[in-house]
Structures are given as C-alpha cells and as structure tokens.
PDB file of C-alpha atoms in Angstrom:
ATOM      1  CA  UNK A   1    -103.197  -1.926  27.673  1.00 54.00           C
ATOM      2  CA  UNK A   2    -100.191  -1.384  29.973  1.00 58.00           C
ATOM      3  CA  UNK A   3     -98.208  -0.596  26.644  1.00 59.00           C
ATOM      4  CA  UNK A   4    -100.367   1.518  25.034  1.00 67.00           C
ATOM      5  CA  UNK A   5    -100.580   3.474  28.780  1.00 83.00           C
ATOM      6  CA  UNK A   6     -96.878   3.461  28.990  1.00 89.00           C
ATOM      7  CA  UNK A   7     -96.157   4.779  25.178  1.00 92.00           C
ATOM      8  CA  UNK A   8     -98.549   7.599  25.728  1.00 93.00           C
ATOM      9  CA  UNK A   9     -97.621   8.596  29.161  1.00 94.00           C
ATOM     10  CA  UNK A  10     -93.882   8.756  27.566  1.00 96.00           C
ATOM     11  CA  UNK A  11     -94.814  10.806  24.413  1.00 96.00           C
ATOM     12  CA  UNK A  12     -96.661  12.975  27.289  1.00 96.00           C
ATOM     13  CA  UNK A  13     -93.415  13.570  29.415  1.00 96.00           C
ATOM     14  CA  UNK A  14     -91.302  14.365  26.113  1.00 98.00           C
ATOM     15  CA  UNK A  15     -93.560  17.127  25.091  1.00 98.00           C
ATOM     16  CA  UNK A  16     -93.920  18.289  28.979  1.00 97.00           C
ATOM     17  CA  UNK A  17     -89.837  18.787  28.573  1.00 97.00           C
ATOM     18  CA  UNK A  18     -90.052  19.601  24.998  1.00 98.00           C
ATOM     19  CA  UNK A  19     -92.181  22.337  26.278  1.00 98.00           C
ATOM     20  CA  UNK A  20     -89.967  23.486  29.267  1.00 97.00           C
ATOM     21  CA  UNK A  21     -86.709  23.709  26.935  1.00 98.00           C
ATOM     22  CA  UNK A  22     -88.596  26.077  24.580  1.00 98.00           C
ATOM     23  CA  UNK A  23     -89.842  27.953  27.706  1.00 98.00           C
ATOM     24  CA  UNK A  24     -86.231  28.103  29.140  1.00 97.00           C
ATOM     25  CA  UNK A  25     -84.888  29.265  25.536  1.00 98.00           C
ATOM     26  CA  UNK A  26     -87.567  32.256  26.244  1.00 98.00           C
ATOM     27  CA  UNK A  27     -86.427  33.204  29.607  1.00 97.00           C
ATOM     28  CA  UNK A  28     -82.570  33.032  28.184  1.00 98.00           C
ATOM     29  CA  UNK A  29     -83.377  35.509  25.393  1.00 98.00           C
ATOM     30  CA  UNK A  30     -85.101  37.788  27.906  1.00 97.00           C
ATOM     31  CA  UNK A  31     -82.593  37.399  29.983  1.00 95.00           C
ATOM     32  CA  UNK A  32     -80.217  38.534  27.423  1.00 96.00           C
ATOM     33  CA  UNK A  33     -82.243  41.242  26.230  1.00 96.00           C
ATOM     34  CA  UNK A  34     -82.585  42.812  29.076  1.00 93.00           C
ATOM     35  CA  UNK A  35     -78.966  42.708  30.080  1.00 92.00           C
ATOM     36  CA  UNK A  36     -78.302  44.486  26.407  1.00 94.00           C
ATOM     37  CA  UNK A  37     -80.836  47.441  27.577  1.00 94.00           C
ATOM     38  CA  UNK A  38     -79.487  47.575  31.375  1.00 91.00           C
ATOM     39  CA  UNK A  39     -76.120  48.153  29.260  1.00 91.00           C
ATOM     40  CA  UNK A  40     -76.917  50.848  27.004  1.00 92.00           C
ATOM     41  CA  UNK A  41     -79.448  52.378  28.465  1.00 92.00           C
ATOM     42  CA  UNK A  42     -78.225  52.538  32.032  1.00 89.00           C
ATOM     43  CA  UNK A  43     -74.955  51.012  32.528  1.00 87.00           C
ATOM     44  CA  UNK A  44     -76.104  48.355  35.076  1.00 86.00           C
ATOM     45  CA  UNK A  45     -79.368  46.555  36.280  1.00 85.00           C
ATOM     46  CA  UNK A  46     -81.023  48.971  38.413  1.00 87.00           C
ATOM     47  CA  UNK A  47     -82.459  48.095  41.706  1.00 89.00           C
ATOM     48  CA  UNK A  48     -85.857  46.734  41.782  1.00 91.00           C
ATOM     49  CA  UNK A  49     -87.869  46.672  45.105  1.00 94.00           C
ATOM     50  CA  UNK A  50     -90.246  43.755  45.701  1.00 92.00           C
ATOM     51  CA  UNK A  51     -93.473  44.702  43.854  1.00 95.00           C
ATOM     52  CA  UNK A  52     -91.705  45.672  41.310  1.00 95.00           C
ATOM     53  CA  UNK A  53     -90.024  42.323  40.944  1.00 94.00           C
ATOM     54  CA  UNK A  54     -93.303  40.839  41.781  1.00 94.00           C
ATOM     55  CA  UNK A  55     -94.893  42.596  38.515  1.00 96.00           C
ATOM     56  CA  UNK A  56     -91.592  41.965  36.073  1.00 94.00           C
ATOM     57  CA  UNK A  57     -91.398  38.473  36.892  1.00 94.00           C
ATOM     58  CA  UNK A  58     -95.441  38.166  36.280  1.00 96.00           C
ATOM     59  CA  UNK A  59     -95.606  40.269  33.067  1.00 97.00           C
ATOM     60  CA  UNK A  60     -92.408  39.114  31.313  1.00 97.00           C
ATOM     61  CA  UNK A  61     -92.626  35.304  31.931  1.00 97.00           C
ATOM     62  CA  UNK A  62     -95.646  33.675  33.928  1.00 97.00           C
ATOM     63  CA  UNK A  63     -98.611  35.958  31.803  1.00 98.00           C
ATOM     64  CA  UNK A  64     -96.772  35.858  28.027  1.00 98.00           C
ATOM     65  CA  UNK A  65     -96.017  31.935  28.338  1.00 98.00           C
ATOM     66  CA  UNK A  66     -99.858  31.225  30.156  1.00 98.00           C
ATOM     67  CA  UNK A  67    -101.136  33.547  26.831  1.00 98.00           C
ATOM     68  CA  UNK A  68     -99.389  31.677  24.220  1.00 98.00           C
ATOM     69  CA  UNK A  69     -99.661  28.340  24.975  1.00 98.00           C
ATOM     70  CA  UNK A  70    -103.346  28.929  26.214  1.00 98.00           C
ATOM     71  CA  UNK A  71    -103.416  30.360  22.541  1.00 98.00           C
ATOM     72  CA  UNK A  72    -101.490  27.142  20.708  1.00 98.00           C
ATOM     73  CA  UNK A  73    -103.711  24.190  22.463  1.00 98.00           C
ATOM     74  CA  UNK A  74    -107.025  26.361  21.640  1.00 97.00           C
ATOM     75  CA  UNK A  75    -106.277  27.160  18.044  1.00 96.00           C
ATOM     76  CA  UNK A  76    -105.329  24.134  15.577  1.00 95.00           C
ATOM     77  CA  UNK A  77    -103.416  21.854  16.028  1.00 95.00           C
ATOM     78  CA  UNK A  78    -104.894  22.132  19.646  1.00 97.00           C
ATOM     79  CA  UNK A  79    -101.397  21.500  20.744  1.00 98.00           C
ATOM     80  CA  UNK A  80     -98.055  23.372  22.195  1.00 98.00           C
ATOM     81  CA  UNK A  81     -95.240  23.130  21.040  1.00 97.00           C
ATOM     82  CA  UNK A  82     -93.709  19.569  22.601  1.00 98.00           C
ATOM     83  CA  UNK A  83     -97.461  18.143  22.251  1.00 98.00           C
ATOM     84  CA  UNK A  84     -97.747  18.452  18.425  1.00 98.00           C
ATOM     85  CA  UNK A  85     -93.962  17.118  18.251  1.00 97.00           C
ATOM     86  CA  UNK A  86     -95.511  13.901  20.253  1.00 97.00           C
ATOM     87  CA  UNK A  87     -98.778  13.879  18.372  1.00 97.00           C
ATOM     88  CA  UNK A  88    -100.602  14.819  21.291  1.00 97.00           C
ATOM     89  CA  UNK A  89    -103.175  17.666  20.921  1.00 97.00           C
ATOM     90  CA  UNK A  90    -106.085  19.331  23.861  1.00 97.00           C
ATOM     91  CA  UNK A  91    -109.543  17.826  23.427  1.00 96.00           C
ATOM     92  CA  UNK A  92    -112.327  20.035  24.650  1.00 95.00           C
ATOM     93  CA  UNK A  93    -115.961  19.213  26.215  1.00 93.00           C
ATOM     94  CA  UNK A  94    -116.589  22.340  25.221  1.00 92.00           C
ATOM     95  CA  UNK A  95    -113.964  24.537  23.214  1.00 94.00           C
ATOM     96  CA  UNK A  96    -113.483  28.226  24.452  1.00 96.00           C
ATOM     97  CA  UNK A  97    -110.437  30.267  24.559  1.00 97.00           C
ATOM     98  CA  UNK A  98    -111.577  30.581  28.082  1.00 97.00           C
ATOM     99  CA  UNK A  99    -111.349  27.283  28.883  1.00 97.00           C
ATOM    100  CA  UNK A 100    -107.992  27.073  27.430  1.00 98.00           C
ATOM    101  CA  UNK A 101    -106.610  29.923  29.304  1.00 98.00           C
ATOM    102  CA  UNK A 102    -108.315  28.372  32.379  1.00 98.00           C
ATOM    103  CA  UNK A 103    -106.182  25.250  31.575  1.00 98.00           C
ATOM    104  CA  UNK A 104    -103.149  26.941  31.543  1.00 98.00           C
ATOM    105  CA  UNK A 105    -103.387  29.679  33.962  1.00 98.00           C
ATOM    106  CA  UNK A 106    -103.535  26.406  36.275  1.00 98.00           C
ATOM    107  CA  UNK A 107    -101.254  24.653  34.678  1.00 97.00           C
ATOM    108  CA  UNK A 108     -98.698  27.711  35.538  1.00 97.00           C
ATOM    109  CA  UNK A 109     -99.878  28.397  38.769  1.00 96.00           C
ATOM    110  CA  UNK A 110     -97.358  26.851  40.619  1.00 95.00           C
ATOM    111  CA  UNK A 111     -94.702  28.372  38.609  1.00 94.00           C
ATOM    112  CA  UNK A 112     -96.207  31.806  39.866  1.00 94.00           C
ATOM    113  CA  UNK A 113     -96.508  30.400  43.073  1.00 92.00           C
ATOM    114  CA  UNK A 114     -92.668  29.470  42.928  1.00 89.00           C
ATOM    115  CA  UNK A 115     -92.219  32.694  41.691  1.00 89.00           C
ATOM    116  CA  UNK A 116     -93.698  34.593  44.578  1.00 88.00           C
ATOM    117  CA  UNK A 117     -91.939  32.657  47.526  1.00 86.00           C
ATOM    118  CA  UNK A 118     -88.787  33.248  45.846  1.00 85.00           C
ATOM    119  CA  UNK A 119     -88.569  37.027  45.951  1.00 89.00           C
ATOM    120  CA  UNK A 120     -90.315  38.006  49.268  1.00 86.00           C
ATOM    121  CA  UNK A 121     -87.849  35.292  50.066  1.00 82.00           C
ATOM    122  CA  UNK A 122     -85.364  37.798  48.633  1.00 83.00           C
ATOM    123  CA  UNK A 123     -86.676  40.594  49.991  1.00 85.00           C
ATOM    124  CA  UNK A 124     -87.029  39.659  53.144  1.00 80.00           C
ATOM    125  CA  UNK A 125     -85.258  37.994  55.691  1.00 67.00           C
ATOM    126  CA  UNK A 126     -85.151  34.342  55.217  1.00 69.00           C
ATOM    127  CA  UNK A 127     -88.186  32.574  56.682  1.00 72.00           C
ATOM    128  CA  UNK A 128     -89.377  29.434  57.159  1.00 77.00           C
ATOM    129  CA  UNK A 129     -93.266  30.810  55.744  1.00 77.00           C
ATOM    130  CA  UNK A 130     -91.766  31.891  52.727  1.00 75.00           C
ATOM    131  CA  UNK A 131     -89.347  28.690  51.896  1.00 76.00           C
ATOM    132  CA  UNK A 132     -93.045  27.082  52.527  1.00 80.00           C
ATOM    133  CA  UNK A 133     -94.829  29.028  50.119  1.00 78.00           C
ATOM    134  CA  UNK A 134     -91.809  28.204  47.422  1.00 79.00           C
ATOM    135  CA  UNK A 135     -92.627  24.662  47.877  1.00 87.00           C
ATOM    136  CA  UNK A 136     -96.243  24.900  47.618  1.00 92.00           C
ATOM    137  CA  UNK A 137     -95.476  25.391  43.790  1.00 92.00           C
ATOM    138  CA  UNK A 138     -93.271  22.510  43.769  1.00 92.00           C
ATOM    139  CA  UNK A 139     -95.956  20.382  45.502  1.00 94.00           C
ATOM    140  CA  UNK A 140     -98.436  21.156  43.665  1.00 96.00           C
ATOM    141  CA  UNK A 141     -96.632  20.198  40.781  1.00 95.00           C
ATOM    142  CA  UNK A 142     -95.747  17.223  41.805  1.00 96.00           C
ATOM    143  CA  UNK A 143     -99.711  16.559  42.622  1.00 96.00           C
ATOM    144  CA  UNK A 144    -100.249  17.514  38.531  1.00 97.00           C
ATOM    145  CA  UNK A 145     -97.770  15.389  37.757  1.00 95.00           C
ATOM    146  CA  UNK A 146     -99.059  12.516  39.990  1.00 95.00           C
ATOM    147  CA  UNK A 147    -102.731  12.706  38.860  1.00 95.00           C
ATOM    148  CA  UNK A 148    -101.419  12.520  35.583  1.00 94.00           C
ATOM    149  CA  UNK A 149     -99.655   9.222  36.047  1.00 93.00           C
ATOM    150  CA  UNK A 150    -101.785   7.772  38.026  1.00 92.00           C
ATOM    151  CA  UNK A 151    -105.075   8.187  36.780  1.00 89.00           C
ATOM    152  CA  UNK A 152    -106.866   6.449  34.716  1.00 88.00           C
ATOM    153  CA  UNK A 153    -107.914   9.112  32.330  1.00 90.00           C
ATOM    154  CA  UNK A 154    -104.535  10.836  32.548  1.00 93.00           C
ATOM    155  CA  UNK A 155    -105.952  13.729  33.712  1.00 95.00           C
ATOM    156  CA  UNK A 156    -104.381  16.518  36.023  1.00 96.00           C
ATOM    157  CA  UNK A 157    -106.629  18.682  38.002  1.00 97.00           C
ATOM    158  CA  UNK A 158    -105.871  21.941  35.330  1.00 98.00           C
ATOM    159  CA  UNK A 159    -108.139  19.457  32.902  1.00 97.00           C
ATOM    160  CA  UNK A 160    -110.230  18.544  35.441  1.00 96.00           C
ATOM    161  CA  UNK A 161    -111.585  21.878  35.782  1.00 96.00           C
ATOM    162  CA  UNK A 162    -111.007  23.311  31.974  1.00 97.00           C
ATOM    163  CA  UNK A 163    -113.129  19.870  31.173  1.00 96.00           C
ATOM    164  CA  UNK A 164    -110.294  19.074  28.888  1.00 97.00           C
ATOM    165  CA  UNK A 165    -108.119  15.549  27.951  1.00 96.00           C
ATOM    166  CA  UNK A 166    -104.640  15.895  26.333  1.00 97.00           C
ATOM    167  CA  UNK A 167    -104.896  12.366  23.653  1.00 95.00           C
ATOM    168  CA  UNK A 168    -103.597  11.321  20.813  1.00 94.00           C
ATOM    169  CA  UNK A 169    -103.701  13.301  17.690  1.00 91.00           C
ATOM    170  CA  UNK A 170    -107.247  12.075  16.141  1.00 72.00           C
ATOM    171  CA  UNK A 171    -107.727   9.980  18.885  1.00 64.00           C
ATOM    172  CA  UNK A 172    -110.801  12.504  21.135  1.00 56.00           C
TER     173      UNK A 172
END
C-alpha cells in the first residue's frame, strides 16, 4: 500500500510540473509576442496603470490556461497535458464542463491571487497588506498541495468541491 501511494503520488507531482513547464512555455511565447508588437507597433511597452494590468494579466494568462485545461480534463482523455503523460486522468461524480471549470478555476485561484498582490504591490507603495495578500496564493497552494499528500483519497479541496478524483488511467 505505501508503494502503490508513493508511485502514484510521484506520477502526480511529474504531471503537476509537466503541467507548469508547458504553462511557463505559454507565458514565454506571450511574452515574446508581445514584445514583437510593442516593437513594431509602438516602439516600446507602453505604460499600463493598475487595472489595466489587473485585466492583461487576467485575460492573457490566468482565464486562457483555467479554459483550456478545464477543457482537456473534461473532454477525453479527461486529462492535461502532464496527467495523460503520467496516466493519470479526472474522474467525475458527475461530469459537467461546469464542474471541470469549477475544478480549475480553483485550482488557479491562487495563481490569480498571486497575481493580484503582485501589481497593487507595484502600483503602490510597498505594504505589508499587499506582500500578505501575495502570500495568500502561495499558502493556499501549499494547503492544495498538502491535502493532496496527505489525504487519504488524494484529494485537494478544488476536487473536493468539483466532486472530482484525479486516478489512474482506467482505474475510477
């Protein structure tokens, strides 16, 4: 039993940074091609203020990558990218696309979160609120993360509430 928990919870943590490479190869090439249209189009970045940073960072990373993999683990193979790699695919009480997007709305949350702290942060003089606020993110990450390893259904509270179970492929 301790094996079999220990081989699954590692396939689980290589598709988790499976999954964050490919999300960090997206946020290079938009990175990139935005620099190309600053360049062309008007010679440097212009100057955002902070909603407008607020709404860029939400539209061109946190909403796109919540769609698509909401998308991947609610179509077949039921998986993302670094879960079907692993074998691993989302098992559903009761499969919706809302439930999916539920799933991983919450399972991006605290990247929004971390998103948000960061550039009132920014924007603002540095404060010991927003540096707080940053960290939420991080800690509740760290709670996902923690529920996953250390309970007994490997669920994290984003599964919790979609009524979902990353297993096994096969294995519901």
């Amino acid at each position: 039993m301790f094996f079999m928990r220990r081989s699954y919870l590692k396939k689980r943590f290589l598709a988790l940074l499976i999954d964050y490479v490919i999300i960090w190869i997206y946020l290079i090439l938009l990175f990139l091609l935005f620099a190309v249209i600053y360049i062309i189009f008007f010679d440097s970045v212009p100057v955002f203020n902070e909603t407008a940073s607020h709404l860029m960072s939400l539209f061109t990373t946190v909403v796109p990558v919540t769609i698509v993999f909401s998308y991947m683990e609610y179509k077949y193979p039921y998986a993302t990218f670094g879960k079907k790699r692993m074998g691993l695919e989302v098992a559903y009480k009761n499969r919706s696309y809302g439930k999916s997007l539920l799933r991983s709305a919450l399972k991006f949350l605290p990247w929004h979160i971390g998103h948000t702290g960061v550039i009132r942060a920014l924007y603002h003089d540095y404060s010991t609120l927003w540096f707080m606020v940053g960290n939420i993110g991080i800690l509740l990450a760290a709670i996902y993360i923690c529920m996953v390893l250390f309970n007994k259904n490997f669920k994290h509270l984003p599964d919790l509430i979609a009524g979902t179970k990353v297993t096994e492929k096969g294995g519901h």
